[in-house]
Short mmCIF file of C-alpha atoms in Angstrom, two decimals:
data_model
loop_
_atom_site.label_atom_id
_atom_site.label_comp_id
_atom_site.label_asym_id
_atom_site.label_seq_id
_atom_site.Cartn_x
_atom_site.Cartn_y
_atom_site.Cartn_z
CA UNK A 11 -72.70 19.71 68.77
CA UNK A 12 -74.51 22.99 67.76
CA UNK A 13 -72.38 24.68 70.36
CA UNK A 14 -69.22 23.43 68.69
CA UNK A 15 -70.45 24.31 65.22
CA UNK A 16 -71.15 27.92 66.29
CA UNK A 17 -67.78 28.09 68.08
CA UNK A 18 -66.00 27.00 65.22
CA UNK A 19 -67.99 29.36 63.00
CA UNK A 20 -67.26 32.41 65.15
CA UNK A 21 -63.40 31.25 65.22
CA UNK A 22 -63.25 30.87 61.49
CA UNK A 23 -64.99 34.47 60.68
CA UNK A 24 -62.68 36.14 63.29
CA UNK A 25 -59.63 34.54 61.78
CA UNK A 26 -60.82 35.52 58.20
CA UNK A 27 -61.54 39.12 59.51
CA UNK A 28 -58.00 39.28 61.03
CA UNK A 29 -56.25 38.06 57.89
CA UNK A 30 -58.61 40.70 55.80
CA UNK A 31 -57.42 43.43 58.14
CA UNK A 32 -53.86 42.34 57.44
CA UNK A 33 -54.48 42.29 53.83
CA UNK A 34 -55.89 45.71 54.14
CA UNK A 35 -53.24 47.26 56.61
CA UNK A 36 -50.41 45.67 54.04
CA UNK A 37 -52.56 47.31 50.87
CA UNK A 38 -52.61 50.51 53.02
CA UNK A 39 -49.03 50.67 53.81
CA UNK A 40 -48.32 49.96 50.15
CA UNK A 41 -50.64 52.80 49.25
CA UNK A 42 -48.97 55.29 51.56
CA UNK A 43 -45.57 54.34 50.34
CA UNK A 44 -46.59 54.94 46.66
CA UNK A 45 -48.35 58.15 47.59
CA UNK A 46 -45.18 59.20 49.47
CA UNK A 47 -43.25 58.04 46.38
CA UNK A 48 -45.45 60.00 44.01
CA UNK A 49 -45.34 63.21 46.11
CA UNK A 50 -41.22 62.80 46.29
CA UNK A 51 -40.96 62.49 42.62
CA UNK A 52 -43.49 65.19 42.17
CA UNK A 53 -41.83 67.57 44.55
CA UNK A 54 -39.52 69.95 42.60
CA UNK A 55 -35.79 69.57 42.64
CA UNK A 56 -35.33 72.56 45.01
CA UNK A 57 -37.17 70.52 47.77
CA UNK A 58 -35.29 67.02 46.93
CA UNK A 59 -31.82 69.17 47.49
CA UNK A 60 -33.42 70.68 50.66
CA UNK A 61 -34.43 67.09 51.90
CA UNK A 62 -30.87 65.84 51.22
CA UNK A 63 -29.75 68.98 53.29
CA UNK A 64 -32.01 67.60 56.08
CA UNK A 65 -30.59 63.94 55.88
CA UNK A 66 -27.13 65.33 56.18
CA UNK A 67 -27.93 67.35 59.20
CA UNK A 68 -29.49 64.45 60.99
CA UNK A 69 -26.29 62.41 59.99
CA UNK A 70 -24.11 65.23 61.07
CA UNK A 71 -22.51 64.72 57.64
CA UNK A 72 -21.09 68.08 55.95
CA UNK A 73 -19.25 66.36 52.97
CA UNK A 74 -21.76 67.24 50.37
CA UNK A 75 -23.24 70.48 51.87
CA UNK A 76 -21.40 72.76 49.71
CA UNK A 77 -22.35 70.81 46.73
CA UNK A 78 -26.18 70.97 47.84
CA UNK A 79 -25.89 74.82 48.46
CA UNK A 80 -24.27 75.39 44.98
CA UNK A 81 -27.07 73.21 43.19
CA UNK A 82 -29.71 75.26 45.30
CA UNK A 83 -28.08 78.56 44.01
CA UNK A 84 -28.56 77.62 40.59
CA UNK A 85 -32.32 77.71 41.16
CA UNK A 86 -31.97 81.16 42.42
CA UNK A 87 -33.93 84.08 40.57
CA UNK A 88 -34.90 87.37 41.13
CA UNK A 89 -38.14 85.98 42.08
CA UNK A 90 -37.45 82.63 43.56
CA UNK A 91 -35.10 82.36 46.85
CA UNK A 92 -34.35 78.60 47.13
CA UNK A 93 -32.81 78.93 50.74
CA UNK A 94 -32.75 81.72 53.04
CA UNK A 95 -29.60 82.87 54.72
CA UNK A 96 -31.16 81.93 58.19
CA UNK A 97 -31.04 78.59 57.03
CA UNK A 98 -27.63 78.44 55.66
CA UNK A 99 -26.61 79.83 59.18
CA UNK A 100 -28.45 76.96 60.97
CA UNK A 101 -26.74 74.47 58.69
CA UNK A 102 -23.16 75.95 59.09
CA UNK A 103 -23.52 76.42 62.79
CA UNK A 104 -25.06 72.70 63.21
CA UNK A 105 -22.12 71.06 61.22
CA UNK A 106 -19.50 73.37 62.57
CA UNK A 107 -18.72 74.84 59.05
CA UNK A 108 -17.32 78.08 60.53
CA UNK A 109 -15.37 79.41 57.55
CA UNK A 110 -18.41 78.90 55.34
CA UNK A 111 -20.50 80.76 58.39
CA UNK A 112 -17.80 83.58 58.17
CA UNK A 113 -18.39 84.12 54.48
CA UNK A 114 -22.08 83.98 54.79
CA UNK A 115 -22.04 86.63 57.68
CA UNK A 116 -19.57 88.87 55.82
CA UNK A 117 -21.75 88.80 52.77
CA UNK A 118 -25.03 89.22 54.54
CA UNK A 119 -23.61 92.23 56.44
CA UNK A 120 -22.09 93.85 53.38
CA UNK A 121 -25.33 93.69 51.39
CA UNK A 122 -27.71 94.24 54.23
CA UNK A 123 -28.86 97.62 52.59
CA UNK A 124 -29.10 96.14 49.06
CA UNK A 125 -32.42 95.30 48.24
CA UNK A 126 -32.10 94.94 44.51
CA UNK A 127 -31.04 91.10 44.98
CA UNK A 128 -34.64 89.97 45.05
CA UNK A 129 -38.02 91.11 43.79
CA UNK A 130 -40.33 92.70 46.48
CA UNK A 131 -42.74 89.57 46.15
CA UNK A 132 -39.98 87.08 46.04
CA UNK A 133 -41.08 83.48 46.49
CA UNK A 134 -39.23 81.62 49.08
CA UNK A 135 -38.67 77.98 49.26
CA UNK A 136 -40.71 76.80 52.44
CA UNK A 137 -43.14 74.41 54.17
CA UNK A 138 -40.84 71.54 54.36
CA UNK A 139 -38.59 69.71 56.89
CA UNK A 140 -35.45 72.33 56.95
CA UNK A 141 -37.84 75.31 57.20
CA UNK A 142 -39.42 73.21 60.14
CA UNK A 143 -36.24 72.43 61.71
CA UNK A 144 -34.89 76.03 61.52
CA UNK A 145 -38.20 77.55 62.77
CA UNK A 146 -38.11 75.09 65.64
CA UNK A 147 -34.59 76.06 66.75
CA UNK A 148 -35.14 79.68 66.30
CA UNK A 149 -38.08 79.02 68.55
CA UNK A 150 -36.12 77.27 71.33
CA UNK A 151 -33.09 79.45 70.85
CA UNK A 152 -33.13 82.22 73.52
CA UNK A 153 -33.23 85.33 71.80
CA UNK A 154 -30.71 87.09 74.14
CA UNK A 155 -28.23 84.33 73.76
CA UNK A 156 -25.64 85.21 71.23
CA UNK A 157 -24.25 82.41 69.10
CA UNK A 158 -20.74 83.44 69.66
CA UNK A 159 -21.27 83.03 73.58
CA UNK A 160 -22.63 79.30 72.70
CA UNK A 161 -20.05 78.18 70.42
CA UNK A 162 -16.90 80.26 70.97
CA UNK A 163 -15.03 77.03 72.52
CA UNK A 164 -15.91 75.13 69.28
CA UNK A 165 -14.73 78.37 67.02
CA UNK A 166 -11.47 78.57 69.11
CA UNK A 167 -10.78 74.81 68.51
CA UNK A 168 -11.79 74.99 64.68
CA UNK A 169 -9.31 74.96 61.90
CA UNK A 170 -9.94 78.68 61.34
CA UNK A 171 -6.93 81.13 61.63
CA UNK A 172 -6.64 83.39 64.38
CA UNK A 173 -7.76 86.48 62.17
CA UNK A 174 -10.63 84.19 60.86
CA UNK A 175 -11.68 83.60 64.43
CA UNK A 176 -11.47 87.22 65.43
CA UNK A 177 -13.34 88.40 62.44
CA UNK A 178 -16.02 85.75 63.06
CA UNK A 179 -16.28 86.84 66.61
CA UNK A 180 -17.22 90.33 65.59
CA UNK A 181 -19.73 89.50 63.02
CA UNK A 182 -21.69 87.24 65.47
CA UNK A 183 -21.23 89.80 68.42
CA UNK A 184 -22.98 92.35 66.02
CA UNK A 185 -26.28 90.80 66.64
CA UNK A 186 -26.90 92.27 70.08
CA UNK A 187 -24.14 95.06 69.95
CA UNK A 188 -26.72 97.68 70.41
CA UNK A 189 -28.62 96.11 73.38
CA UNK A 190 -26.65 96.84 76.36
CA UNK A 191 -23.84 99.01 77.28
CA UNK A 192 -21.49 96.25 78.03
CA UNK A 193 -22.11 94.66 74.72
CA UNK A 194 -21.53 97.62 72.87
CA UNK A 195 -18.04 98.24 74.61
CA UNK A 196 -16.89 94.67 74.28
CA UNK A 197 -17.85 95.09 70.67
CA UNK A 198 -15.82 98.20 70.30
CA UNK A 199 -12.88 97.03 72.14
CA UNK A 200 -12.88 93.77 69.61
CA UNK A 201 -13.36 95.94 66.60
CA UNK A 202 -10.57 98.52 67.31
CA UNK A 203 -8.18 95.47 68.32
CA UNK A 204 -8.99 93.87 65.02
CA UNK A 205 -8.02 96.87 63.14
CA UNK A 206 -4.81 97.46 64.92
CA UNK A 207 -3.73 93.64 64.78
CA UNK A 208 -4.62 93.22 61.16
CA UNK A 209 -4.32 96.65 59.24
CA UNK A 210 -3.65 95.21 56.09
CA UNK A 211 -6.70 92.82 56.20
CA UNK A 212 -9.06 93.10 53.05
CA UNK A 213 -12.16 93.80 55.40
CA UNK A 214 -10.65 96.53 57.63
CA UNK A 215 -11.92 99.34 55.45
CA UNK A 216 -15.31 98.09 55.49
CA UNK A 217 -15.00 97.24 59.25
CA UNK A 218 -13.79 100.95 59.77
CA UNK A 219 -16.72 102.38 58.03
CA UNK A 220 -19.46 100.37 58.51
CA UNK A 221 -18.90 98.95 62.00
CA UNK A 222 -16.49 101.19 63.87
CA UNK A 223 -17.84 104.31 63.00
CA UNK A 224 -21.55 104.05 64.36
CA UNK A 225 -19.91 102.14 67.46
CA UNK A 226 -17.58 105.12 68.11
CA UNK A 227 -20.08 107.84 68.20
CA UNK A 228 -21.75 107.88 71.39
CA UNK B 9 -60.09 127.08 96.22
CA UNK B 10 -56.28 127.24 96.70
CA UNK B 11 -56.48 123.35 96.84
CA UNK B 12 -58.26 123.33 93.42
CA UNK B 13 -55.72 125.71 92.13
CA UNK B 14 -52.83 123.80 93.38
CA UNK B 15 -54.20 120.32 92.12
CA UNK B 16 -54.72 122.19 88.73
CA UNK B 17 -51.04 123.29 88.77
CA UNK B 18 -49.75 119.90 89.63
CA UNK B 19 -51.67 118.31 86.87
CA UNK B 20 -50.69 121.15 84.40
CA UNK B 21 -46.90 120.71 85.27
CA UNK B 22 -47.23 117.10 85.08
CA UNK B 23 -48.47 117.37 81.53
CA UNK B 24 -45.82 119.66 80.84
CA UNK B 25 -43.11 117.34 82.11
CA UNK B 26 -44.62 114.62 80.10
CA UNK B 27 -44.63 116.25 76.77
CA UNK B 28 -41.20 118.04 77.13
CA UNK B 29 -38.16 116.59 75.43
CA UNK B 30 -34.91 117.97 74.52
CA UNK B 31 -32.03 117.15 72.29
CA UNK B 32 -28.41 117.68 72.30
CA UNK B 33 -25.91 117.65 69.18
CA UNK B 34 -22.85 115.29 70.55
CA UNK B 35 -20.74 115.48 67.51
CA UNK B 36 -20.51 116.67 64.05
CA UNK B 37 -18.76 115.29 61.22
CA UNK B 38 -16.07 117.03 59.30
CA UNK B 39 -18.21 116.94 56.10
CA UNK B 40 -20.96 119.65 55.66
CA UNK B 41 -23.76 118.95 53.01
CA UNK B 42 -26.27 121.31 51.60
CA UNK B 43 -29.62 120.68 52.97
CA UNK B 44 -31.91 118.20 51.28
CA UNK B 45 -35.13 119.19 49.41
CA UNK B 46 -38.47 118.79 51.64
CA UNK B 47 -39.52 115.87 49.43
CA UNK B 48 -36.12 114.12 49.25
CA UNK B 49 -36.34 110.45 50.41
CA UNK B 50 -34.98 110.02 54.04
CA UNK B 51 -35.05 106.64 55.76
CA UNK B 52 -34.40 105.44 59.09
CA UNK B 53 -33.05 102.00 60.60
CA UNK B 54 -32.45 100.68 64.08
CA UNK B 55 -29.10 99.79 65.08
CA UNK B 56 -30.33 96.81 66.98
CA UNK B 57 -31.81 95.39 63.97
CA UNK B 58 -29.12 96.73 61.40
CA UNK B 59 -25.82 96.67 63.23
CA UNK B 60 -23.91 98.07 60.29
CA UNK B 61 -24.29 100.98 57.94
CA UNK B 62 -23.69 101.23 54.47
CA UNK B 63 -20.03 101.23 53.63
CA UNK B 64 -20.54 104.64 51.19
CA UNK B 65 -22.01 106.37 54.23
CA UNK B 66 -20.56 109.82 54.94
CA UNK B 67 -21.03 110.78 58.76
CA UNK B 68 -22.57 114.11 59.50
CA UNK B 69 -23.61 114.24 62.97
CA UNK B 70 -24.71 112.72 66.21
CA UNK B 71 -27.86 113.80 68.23
CA UNK B 72 -29.04 112.63 71.65
CA UNK B 73 -32.68 113.11 71.82
CA UNK B 74 -35.03 112.57 74.88
CA UNK B 75 -38.69 112.27 74.54
CA UNK B 76 -41.34 111.45 76.82
CA UNK B 77 -42.75 107.98 76.91
CA UNK B 78 -46.23 109.32 76.12
CA UNK B 79 -44.79 110.85 72.85
CA UNK B 80 -45.96 109.43 69.71
CA UNK B 81 -43.20 107.50 68.03
CA UNK B 82 -44.33 109.39 64.55
CA UNK B 83 -43.67 112.62 66.27
CA UNK B 84 -39.98 111.60 66.93
CA UNK B 85 -39.41 110.27 63.57
CA UNK B 86 -40.85 113.10 61.76
CA UNK B 87 -38.64 115.44 64.03
CA UNK B 88 -35.30 113.54 63.22
CA UNK B 89 -36.64 113.34 59.11
CA UNK B 90 -36.71 117.21 59.55
CA UNK B 91 -33.33 117.67 61.13
CA UNK B 92 -31.91 115.13 58.68
CA UNK B 93 -33.19 117.09 55.42
CA UNK B 94 -31.53 120.26 57.35
CA UNK B 95 -28.23 118.30 57.71
CA UNK B 96 -28.55 117.05 54.28
CA UNK B 97 -28.67 113.43 55.43
CA UNK B 98 -30.89 110.64 54.05
CA UNK B 99 -29.79 107.97 56.29
CA UNK B 100 -30.98 108.09 60.16
CA UNK B 101 -29.26 105.52 62.19
CA UNK B 102 -31.25 105.07 65.52
CA UNK B 103 -29.16 103.85 68.49
CA UNK B 104 -29.80 103.04 72.40
CA UNK B 105 -28.89 105.70 74.72
CA UNK B 106 -26.85 104.19 77.50
CA UNK B 107 -25.63 105.38 80.84
CA UNK B 108 -23.24 103.53 82.86
CA UNK B 109 -26.12 101.89 84.72
CA UNK B 110 -27.58 100.74 81.43
CA UNK B 111 -30.37 101.82 78.79
CA UNK B 112 -31.56 105.32 79.68
CA UNK B 113 -35.48 105.00 79.06
CA UNK B 114 -37.02 107.82 76.87
CA UNK B 115 -33.49 108.69 75.46
CA UNK B 116 -32.23 107.74 71.97
CA UNK B 117 -28.88 108.49 70.22
CA UNK B 118 -29.05 109.07 66.56
CA UNK B 119 -26.53 109.28 63.76
CA UNK B 120 -26.97 111.16 60.59
CA UNK B 121 -25.52 110.01 57.23
CA UNK B 122 -25.70 110.58 53.69
CA UNK B 123 -25.36 107.43 51.94
CA UNK B 124 -25.18 107.13 48.09
CA UNK B 125 -25.47 103.53 47.76
CA UNK B 126 -28.51 103.21 49.63
CA UNK B 127 -30.14 105.94 47.45
CA UNK B 128 -28.87 104.27 44.02
CA UNK B 129 -30.06 101.06 45.03
CA UNK B 130 -33.38 102.57 45.79
CA UNK B 131 -33.64 104.38 42.39
CA UNK B 132 -32.62 101.23 40.67
CA UNK B 133 -35.24 99.24 42.45
CA UNK B 134 -38.11 101.93 41.33
CA UNK B 135 -36.73 102.03 37.91
CA UNK B 136 -36.79 98.01 37.62
CA UNK B 137 -40.40 98.48 39.16
CA UNK B 138 -41.45 101.00 36.36
CA UNK B 139 -40.06 98.89 33.68
CA UNK B 140 -41.87 95.87 35.01
CA UNK B 141 -45.12 97.70 35.19
CA UNK B 142 -44.92 98.80 31.91
#
């Protein structure tokens, strides 16, 4: 009889513990969710837009990317950089937005020596999922592999015009133009061909002065 | 005694070859500029990191320079800055030197330019900094 009572007591106390633990776990989950919600609402709008970009990247959805980037640009000041070019480049490559990639590269190279855009101590949006994804990508990407070598088939099959494809190839191959004689010669050939194929293209004067001149002098 | 002398001679010649370097002007541009003041700002960039030059750059010359692997990089840079000022260049563009078989170690190709834009940006930048400091 006593044994039965002890068994029942133990059973009930165990059952009560399980229920209490479940309740605790539920309340912990609720606490965690509310904390996350609070954190999200407290995080600045720049982080919220950057998080939307991460979602778009996960869903391979390029529909609103330009809108998000435009929104981010509105927060840009001399002392705050809401998104880095390296992050934009990753987004455009991942979502196969090659026309945007071309514009980005062109602007980046044309303003490479213009250090007046930001202050020396510019604050950069960081420590968030977007930065983590881009850093991870660059750690995994072998430095000697050029983006053009990886994506040239995609670029060739994209909706870019032939002149845009040729220009994008030059701007991507520039990354490692000066690391081997073969890459140097390949790029020099492409640049000279571009200039002779499209002599009236608006970027030809810049390509001639900024890219061709140092490539030719050897 | 002869052996010691021979070893010393060998050591001395090795030291000399390690420190020796030469430079060769490969090309000079059509524009000649007056030399720059010895305090004039001159900067250098590596083509591997900066594969384009400022659009406003005026090409002045290309130099091929060899240096020993034990030569301090500061020595090479100071040498190039001195050459740049003599040419009237404020922008040194350092490229690798290649042969048909690949990169030649201890040899660089250097372009010298005068770039107005770069200079103006730097001046603007320092002016802004001064205003902010005030």
